[in-house]
Every structure is written in structure tokens, then in C-alpha cells.
Short mmCIF file of C-alpha atoms in Angstrom, two decimals:
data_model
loop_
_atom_site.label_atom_id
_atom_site.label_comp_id
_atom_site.label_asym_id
_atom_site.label_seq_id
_atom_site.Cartn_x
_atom_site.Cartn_y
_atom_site.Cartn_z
CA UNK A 1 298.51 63.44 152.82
CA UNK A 2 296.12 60.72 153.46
CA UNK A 3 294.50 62.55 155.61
CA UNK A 4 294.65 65.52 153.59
CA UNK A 5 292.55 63.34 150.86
CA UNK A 6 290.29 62.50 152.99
CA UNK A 7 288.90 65.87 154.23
CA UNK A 8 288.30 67.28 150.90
CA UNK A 9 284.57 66.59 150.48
CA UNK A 10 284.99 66.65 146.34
CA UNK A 11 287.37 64.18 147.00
CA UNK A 12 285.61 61.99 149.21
CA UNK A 13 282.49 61.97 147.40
CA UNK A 14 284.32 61.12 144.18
CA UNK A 15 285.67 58.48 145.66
CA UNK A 16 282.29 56.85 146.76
CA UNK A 17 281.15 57.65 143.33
CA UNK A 18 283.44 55.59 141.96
CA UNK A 19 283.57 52.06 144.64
CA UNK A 20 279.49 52.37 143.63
CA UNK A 21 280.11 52.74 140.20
CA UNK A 22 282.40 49.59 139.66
CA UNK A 23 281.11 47.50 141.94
CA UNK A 24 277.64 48.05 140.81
CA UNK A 25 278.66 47.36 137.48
CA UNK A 26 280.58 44.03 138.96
CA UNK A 27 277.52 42.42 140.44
CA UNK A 28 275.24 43.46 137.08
CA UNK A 29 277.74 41.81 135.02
CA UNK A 30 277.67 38.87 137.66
CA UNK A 31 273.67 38.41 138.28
CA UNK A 32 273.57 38.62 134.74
CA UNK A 33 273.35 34.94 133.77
CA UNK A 34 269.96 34.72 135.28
CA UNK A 35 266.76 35.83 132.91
CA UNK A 36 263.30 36.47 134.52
CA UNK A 37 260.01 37.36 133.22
CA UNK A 38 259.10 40.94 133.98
CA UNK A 39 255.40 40.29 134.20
CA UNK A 40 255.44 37.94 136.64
CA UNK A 41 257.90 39.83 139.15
CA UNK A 42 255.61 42.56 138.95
CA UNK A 43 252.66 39.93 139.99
CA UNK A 44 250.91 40.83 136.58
CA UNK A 45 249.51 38.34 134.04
CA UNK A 46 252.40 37.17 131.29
CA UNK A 47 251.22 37.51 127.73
CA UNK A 48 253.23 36.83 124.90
CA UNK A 49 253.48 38.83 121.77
CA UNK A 50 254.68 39.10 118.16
CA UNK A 51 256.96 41.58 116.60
CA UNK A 52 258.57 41.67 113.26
CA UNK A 53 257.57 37.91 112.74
CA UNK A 54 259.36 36.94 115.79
CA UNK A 55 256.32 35.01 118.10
CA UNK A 56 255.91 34.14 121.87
CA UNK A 57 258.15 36.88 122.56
CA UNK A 58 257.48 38.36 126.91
CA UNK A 59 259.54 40.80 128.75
CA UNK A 60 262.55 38.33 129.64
CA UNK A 61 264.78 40.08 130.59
CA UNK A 62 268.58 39.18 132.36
CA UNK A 63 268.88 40.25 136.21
CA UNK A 64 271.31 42.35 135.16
CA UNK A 65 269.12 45.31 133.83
CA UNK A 66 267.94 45.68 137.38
CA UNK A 67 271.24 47.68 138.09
CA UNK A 68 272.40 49.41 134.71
CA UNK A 69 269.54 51.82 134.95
CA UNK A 70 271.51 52.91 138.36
CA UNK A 71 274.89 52.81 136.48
CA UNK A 72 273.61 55.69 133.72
CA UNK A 73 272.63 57.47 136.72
CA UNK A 74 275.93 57.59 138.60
CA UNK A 75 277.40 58.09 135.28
CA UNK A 76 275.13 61.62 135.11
CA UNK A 77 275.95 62.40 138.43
CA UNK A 78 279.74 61.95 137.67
CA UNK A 79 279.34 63.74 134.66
CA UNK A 80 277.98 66.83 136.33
CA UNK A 81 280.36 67.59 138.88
CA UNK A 82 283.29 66.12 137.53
CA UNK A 83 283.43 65.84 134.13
CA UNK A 84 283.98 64.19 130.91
CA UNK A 85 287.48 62.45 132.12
CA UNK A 86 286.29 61.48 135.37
CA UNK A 87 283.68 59.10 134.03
CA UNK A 88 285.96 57.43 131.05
CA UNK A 89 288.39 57.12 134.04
CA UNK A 90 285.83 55.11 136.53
CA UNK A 91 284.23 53.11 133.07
CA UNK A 92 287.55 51.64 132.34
CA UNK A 93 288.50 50.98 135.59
CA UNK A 94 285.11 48.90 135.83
CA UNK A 95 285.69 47.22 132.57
CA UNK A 96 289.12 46.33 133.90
CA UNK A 97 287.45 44.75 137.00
CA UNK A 98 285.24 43.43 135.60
CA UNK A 99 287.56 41.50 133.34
CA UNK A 100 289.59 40.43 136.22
CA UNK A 101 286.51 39.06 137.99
CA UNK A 102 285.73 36.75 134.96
CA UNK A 103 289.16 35.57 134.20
CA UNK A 104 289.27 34.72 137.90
CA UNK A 105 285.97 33.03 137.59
CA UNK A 106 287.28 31.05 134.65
CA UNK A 107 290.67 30.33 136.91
CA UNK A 108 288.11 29.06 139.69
CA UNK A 109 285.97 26.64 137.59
CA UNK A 110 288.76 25.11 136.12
CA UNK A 111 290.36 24.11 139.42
CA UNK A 112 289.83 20.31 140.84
CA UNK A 113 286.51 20.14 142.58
CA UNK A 114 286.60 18.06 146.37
CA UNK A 115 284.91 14.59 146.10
CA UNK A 116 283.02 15.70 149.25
CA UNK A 117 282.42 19.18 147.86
CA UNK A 118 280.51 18.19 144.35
CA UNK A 119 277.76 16.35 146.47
CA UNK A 120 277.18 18.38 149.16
CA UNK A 121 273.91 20.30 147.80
CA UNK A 122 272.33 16.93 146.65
CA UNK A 123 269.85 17.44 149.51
CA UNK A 124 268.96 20.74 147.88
CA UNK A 125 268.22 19.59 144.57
CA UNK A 126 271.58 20.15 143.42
CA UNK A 127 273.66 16.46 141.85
CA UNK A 128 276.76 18.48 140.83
CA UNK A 129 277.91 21.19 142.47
CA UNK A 130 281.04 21.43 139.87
CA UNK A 131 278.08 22.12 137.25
CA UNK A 132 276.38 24.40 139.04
CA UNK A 133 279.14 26.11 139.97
CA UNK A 134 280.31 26.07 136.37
CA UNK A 135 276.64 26.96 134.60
CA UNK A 136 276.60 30.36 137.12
CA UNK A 137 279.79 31.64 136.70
CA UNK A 138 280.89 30.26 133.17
CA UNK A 139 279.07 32.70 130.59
CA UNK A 140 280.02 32.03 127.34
CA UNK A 141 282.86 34.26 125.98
CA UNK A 142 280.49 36.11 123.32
CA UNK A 143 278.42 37.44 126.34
CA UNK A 144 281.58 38.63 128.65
CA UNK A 145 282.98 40.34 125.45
CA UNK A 146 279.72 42.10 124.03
CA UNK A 147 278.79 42.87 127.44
CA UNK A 148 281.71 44.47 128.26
CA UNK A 149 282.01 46.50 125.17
CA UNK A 150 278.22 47.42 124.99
CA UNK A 151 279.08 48.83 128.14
CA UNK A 152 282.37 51.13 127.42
CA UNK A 153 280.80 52.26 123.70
CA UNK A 154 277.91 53.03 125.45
CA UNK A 155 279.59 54.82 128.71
CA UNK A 156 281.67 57.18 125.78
CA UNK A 157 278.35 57.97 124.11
CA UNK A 158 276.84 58.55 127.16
CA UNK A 159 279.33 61.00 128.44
CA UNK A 160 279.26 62.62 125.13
CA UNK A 161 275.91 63.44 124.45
CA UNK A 162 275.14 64.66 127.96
CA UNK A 163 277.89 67.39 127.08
CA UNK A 164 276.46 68.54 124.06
CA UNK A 165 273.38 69.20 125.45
CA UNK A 166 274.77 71.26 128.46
CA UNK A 167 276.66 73.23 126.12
CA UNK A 168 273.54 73.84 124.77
CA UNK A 169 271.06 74.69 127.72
CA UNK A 170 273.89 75.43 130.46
CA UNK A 171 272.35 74.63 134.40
CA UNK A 172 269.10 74.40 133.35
CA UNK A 173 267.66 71.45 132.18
CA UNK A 174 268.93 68.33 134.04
CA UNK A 175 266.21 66.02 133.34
CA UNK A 176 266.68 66.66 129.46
CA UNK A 177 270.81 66.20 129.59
CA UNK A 178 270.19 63.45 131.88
CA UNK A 179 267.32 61.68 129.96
CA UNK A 180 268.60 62.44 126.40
CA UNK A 181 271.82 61.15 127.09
CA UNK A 182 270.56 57.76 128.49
CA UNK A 183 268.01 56.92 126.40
CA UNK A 184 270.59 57.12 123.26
CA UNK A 185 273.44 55.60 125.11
CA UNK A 186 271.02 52.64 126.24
CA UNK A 187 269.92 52.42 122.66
CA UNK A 188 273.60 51.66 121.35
CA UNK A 189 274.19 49.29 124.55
CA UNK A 190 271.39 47.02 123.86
CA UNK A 191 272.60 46.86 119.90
CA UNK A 192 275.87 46.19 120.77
CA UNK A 193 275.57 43.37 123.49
CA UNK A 194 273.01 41.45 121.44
CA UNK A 195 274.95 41.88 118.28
CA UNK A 196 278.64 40.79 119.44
CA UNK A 197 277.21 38.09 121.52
CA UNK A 198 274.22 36.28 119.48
CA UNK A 199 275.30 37.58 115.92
CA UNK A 200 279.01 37.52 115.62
CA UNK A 201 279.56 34.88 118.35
CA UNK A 202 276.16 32.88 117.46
CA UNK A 203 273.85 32.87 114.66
CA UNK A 204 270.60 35.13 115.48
CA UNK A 205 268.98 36.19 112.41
CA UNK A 206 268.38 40.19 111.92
CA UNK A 207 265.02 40.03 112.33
CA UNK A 208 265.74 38.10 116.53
CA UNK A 209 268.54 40.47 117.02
CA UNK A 210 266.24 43.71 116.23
CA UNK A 211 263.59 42.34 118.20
CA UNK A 212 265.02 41.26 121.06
CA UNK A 213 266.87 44.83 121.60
CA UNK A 214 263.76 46.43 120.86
CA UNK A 215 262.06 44.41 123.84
CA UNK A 216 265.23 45.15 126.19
CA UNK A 217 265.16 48.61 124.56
CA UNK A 218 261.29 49.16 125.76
CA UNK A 219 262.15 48.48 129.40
CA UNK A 220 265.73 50.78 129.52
CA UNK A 221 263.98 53.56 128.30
CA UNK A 222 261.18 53.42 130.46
CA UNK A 223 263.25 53.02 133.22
CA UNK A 224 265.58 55.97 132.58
CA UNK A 225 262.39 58.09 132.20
CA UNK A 226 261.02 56.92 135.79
CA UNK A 227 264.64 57.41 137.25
CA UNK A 228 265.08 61.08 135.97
CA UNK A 229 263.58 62.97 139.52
CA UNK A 230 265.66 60.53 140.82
CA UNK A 231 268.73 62.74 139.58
CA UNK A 232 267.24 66.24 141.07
CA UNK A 233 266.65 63.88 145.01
CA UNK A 234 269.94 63.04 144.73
CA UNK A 235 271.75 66.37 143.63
CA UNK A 236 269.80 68.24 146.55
CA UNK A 237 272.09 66.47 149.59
CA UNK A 238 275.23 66.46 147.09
CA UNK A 239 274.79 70.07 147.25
CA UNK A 240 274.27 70.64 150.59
CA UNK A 241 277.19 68.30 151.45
CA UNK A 242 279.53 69.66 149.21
CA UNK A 243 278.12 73.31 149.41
CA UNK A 244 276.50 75.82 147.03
CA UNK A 245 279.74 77.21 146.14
CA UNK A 246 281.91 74.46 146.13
CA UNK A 247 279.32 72.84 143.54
CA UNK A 248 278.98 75.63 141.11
CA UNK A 249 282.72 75.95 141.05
CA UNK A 250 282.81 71.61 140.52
CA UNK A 251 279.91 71.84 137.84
CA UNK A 252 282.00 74.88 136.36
CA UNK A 253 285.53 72.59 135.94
CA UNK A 254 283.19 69.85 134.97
CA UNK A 255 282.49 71.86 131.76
CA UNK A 256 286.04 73.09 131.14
CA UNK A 257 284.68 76.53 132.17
#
């Protein structure tokens, strides 16, 4: 049987797919604790701006937005050959994971640090290792939970839209499906996250909340623009892996057809 599994190419694939999927999702959720400032990774000159009141604002953004942009494309990819159920299966795996990870990074900090251990990056520059360890992998419960739910709402909407515009212009059109559905879905993430963890967990005012997500919302979407030929370089060796025929048939299921 196992073997069996293994030779079917829609199988295998799928199954790649899906380690990808979660564990890119993992290590975004993970890296996420860390903010940098766009500008300067890019080597260009960091201004600061003003929007709706809100001054000294840059593009800081968490290290985690390196990866989403690469989870909205799997989730198109998904989407295309295997449907609707296949990604809400894979999205709540990952959010399972993922909340497994942090409640065994929670387990982790809360165990009894070795004397020797706690001091041994003084040299470095770190005095506390137990802190350190505690500052990278403790996020504050209003992150973990907004994050995590940003991320399924988001995934459902995704999914969704991308369907209703197939429906609409059948094979043709990738880049619009693809684009269309990520730019609204990323829209609703960076709402979402913000909102459940610096408005219901903390006390942002409208006016940070809205301007904020329109600053993460500025680099998302240009990002899922620059990634759409991304989406027709990857379905070319999907397609000659899989085979013409075997994909039509996948893309057909994929649409209930």
C-alpha cells in the first residue's frame, strides 16, 4: 500500500505540498518575533513618514512576512490541482502545528534553567540565557492567537475567492485568480492579526491599528503582485511531472467538474 502511495505522482506531490506548506507556516510564525526595517535590508535610505496623524512611521515590518507571501502561493497552487478541501485540510493541520509548537515552547521556557546553562553566552553579549531564551520564544498570547486566526480566516477567504473567479474565467486567467484572491485574503489577514492582538489584547487606538495594516498592507500586496509569474514557473514542471493529462483531469476534480 505504502508503496502503492508512493508511486502515484498526484499523491506524492500533494504530499510535498503539504510538509512545505506547514512547515513554512511553522518557521513564519516562529521568526516572527523579530521586526526589521525594510529600507535598510534593501541597502536604501530609511525615511519616516506620516499617515492618518500617526508620525515616524518606516516599513517595519516582522520577519515573518518574508515567508507568508510563499504560503498564498502554495495555497494557489493547492487550490488549482486539488481543490477547495485540500487546502482547508493542510491550513488546519498547520494551525494545529503550529499550536503545538507554541504550547511546547511555553512547556520549554517554563522548565528549570542549568546554573551553568544561563551564563554560558555571557561572552557573546548575552547575561541571561533563561531571558533570552524566554524573550524569543515567549510571544505574548494576543500575538499567537491573532496570528493564528488571521491566518485560518484569511486561508478560507483565500480559497474562496480564487474559486469564484475560476468559475468565472475557467483555465484562463491564472495571474488574475491567483492575484485577486491574495491581495483580498492578505487584506483581511493584516486586519485581523493587528486587531486581535494590539486592539482586543492591547490598547492601539483606530487610527495605529488602520495605519499600521495599511503599512504591512503596502508591502503584501506588492509582493503578491511580484510573485504572480512566479505561479505560471512553477505550474510549467508540475505539469510536466504530473503530465498534461493527468493535470487537466486534477484541475478538473479540483473544480468539482
Amino acid at each position: 500500500m505504502i508503496a502503492d502511495i508512493i508511486k502515484h505522482k498526484p499523491t506524492r506531490l500533494f504530499v510535498f505540498f503539504a510538509c512545505f506548506f506547514v512547515a513554512n507556516a511553522l518557521i513564519a510564525e516562529s521568526i516572527g518575533g523579530k521586526i526589521f526595517v525594510l529600507e535598510a535590508w534593501l541597502g536604501l535610505p530609511v525615511h519616516t513618514f506620516t499617515l492618518m496623524g500617526q508620525s515616524g512611521l518606516s516599513f517595519s515590518l516582522t520577519c515573518g512576512v518574508l515567508l507568508w507571501p510563499l504560503e498564498f502561493v502554495m495555497t494557489d497552487i493547492v487550490n488549482e490541482y486539488y481543490g477547495k478541501k485540500a487546502v482547508k485540510m493542510i491550513s488546519w493541520v498547520a494551525v494545529a502545528l503550529i499550536s503545538y509548537a507554541f504550547l511546547m515552547f511555553y512547556i520549554s521556557i517554563g522548565t528549570p534553567p542549568a546554573d551553568w546553562w544561563v551564563v554560558s553566552k555571557t561572552a557573546e553579549g548575552v547575561p541571561n540565557f533563561q531571558h533570552a531564551f524566554s524573550a524569543v520564544f515567549g510571544q505574548g498570547m494576543g500575538i499567537i492567537i491573532g496570528s493564528i486566526t488571521a491566518f485560518l480566516v484569511a486561508q478560507i477567504v483565500d480559497v474562496t475567492v480564487f474559486h469564484k473567479i475560476k468559475q468565472k474565467t475557467g483555465e484562463k486567467h491564472l495571474w488574475l485568480r491567483a492575484t485577486g484572491s491574495t491581495v483580498i485574503s492578505q487584506l483581511v489577514d493584516s486586519f485581523i492579526v493587528l486587531y486581535v492582538a494590539f486592539k482586543l489584547f492591547g490598547n492601539w487606538t483606530w487610527p495605529q491599528l488602520i495605519t499600521v495594516m495599511c503599512v504591512n498592507y503596502a508591502y503584501k500586496f506588492t509582493v503578491a503582485v511580484l510573485l504572480t509569474p512566479v505561479l505560471y514557473w512553477i505550474e510549467k514542471p508540475i505539469e510536466k511531472y504530473l503530465g498534461k493529462e493527468t493535470a487537466a483531469q486534477m484541475k478538473a476534480a479540483a473544480m468539482d467538474k
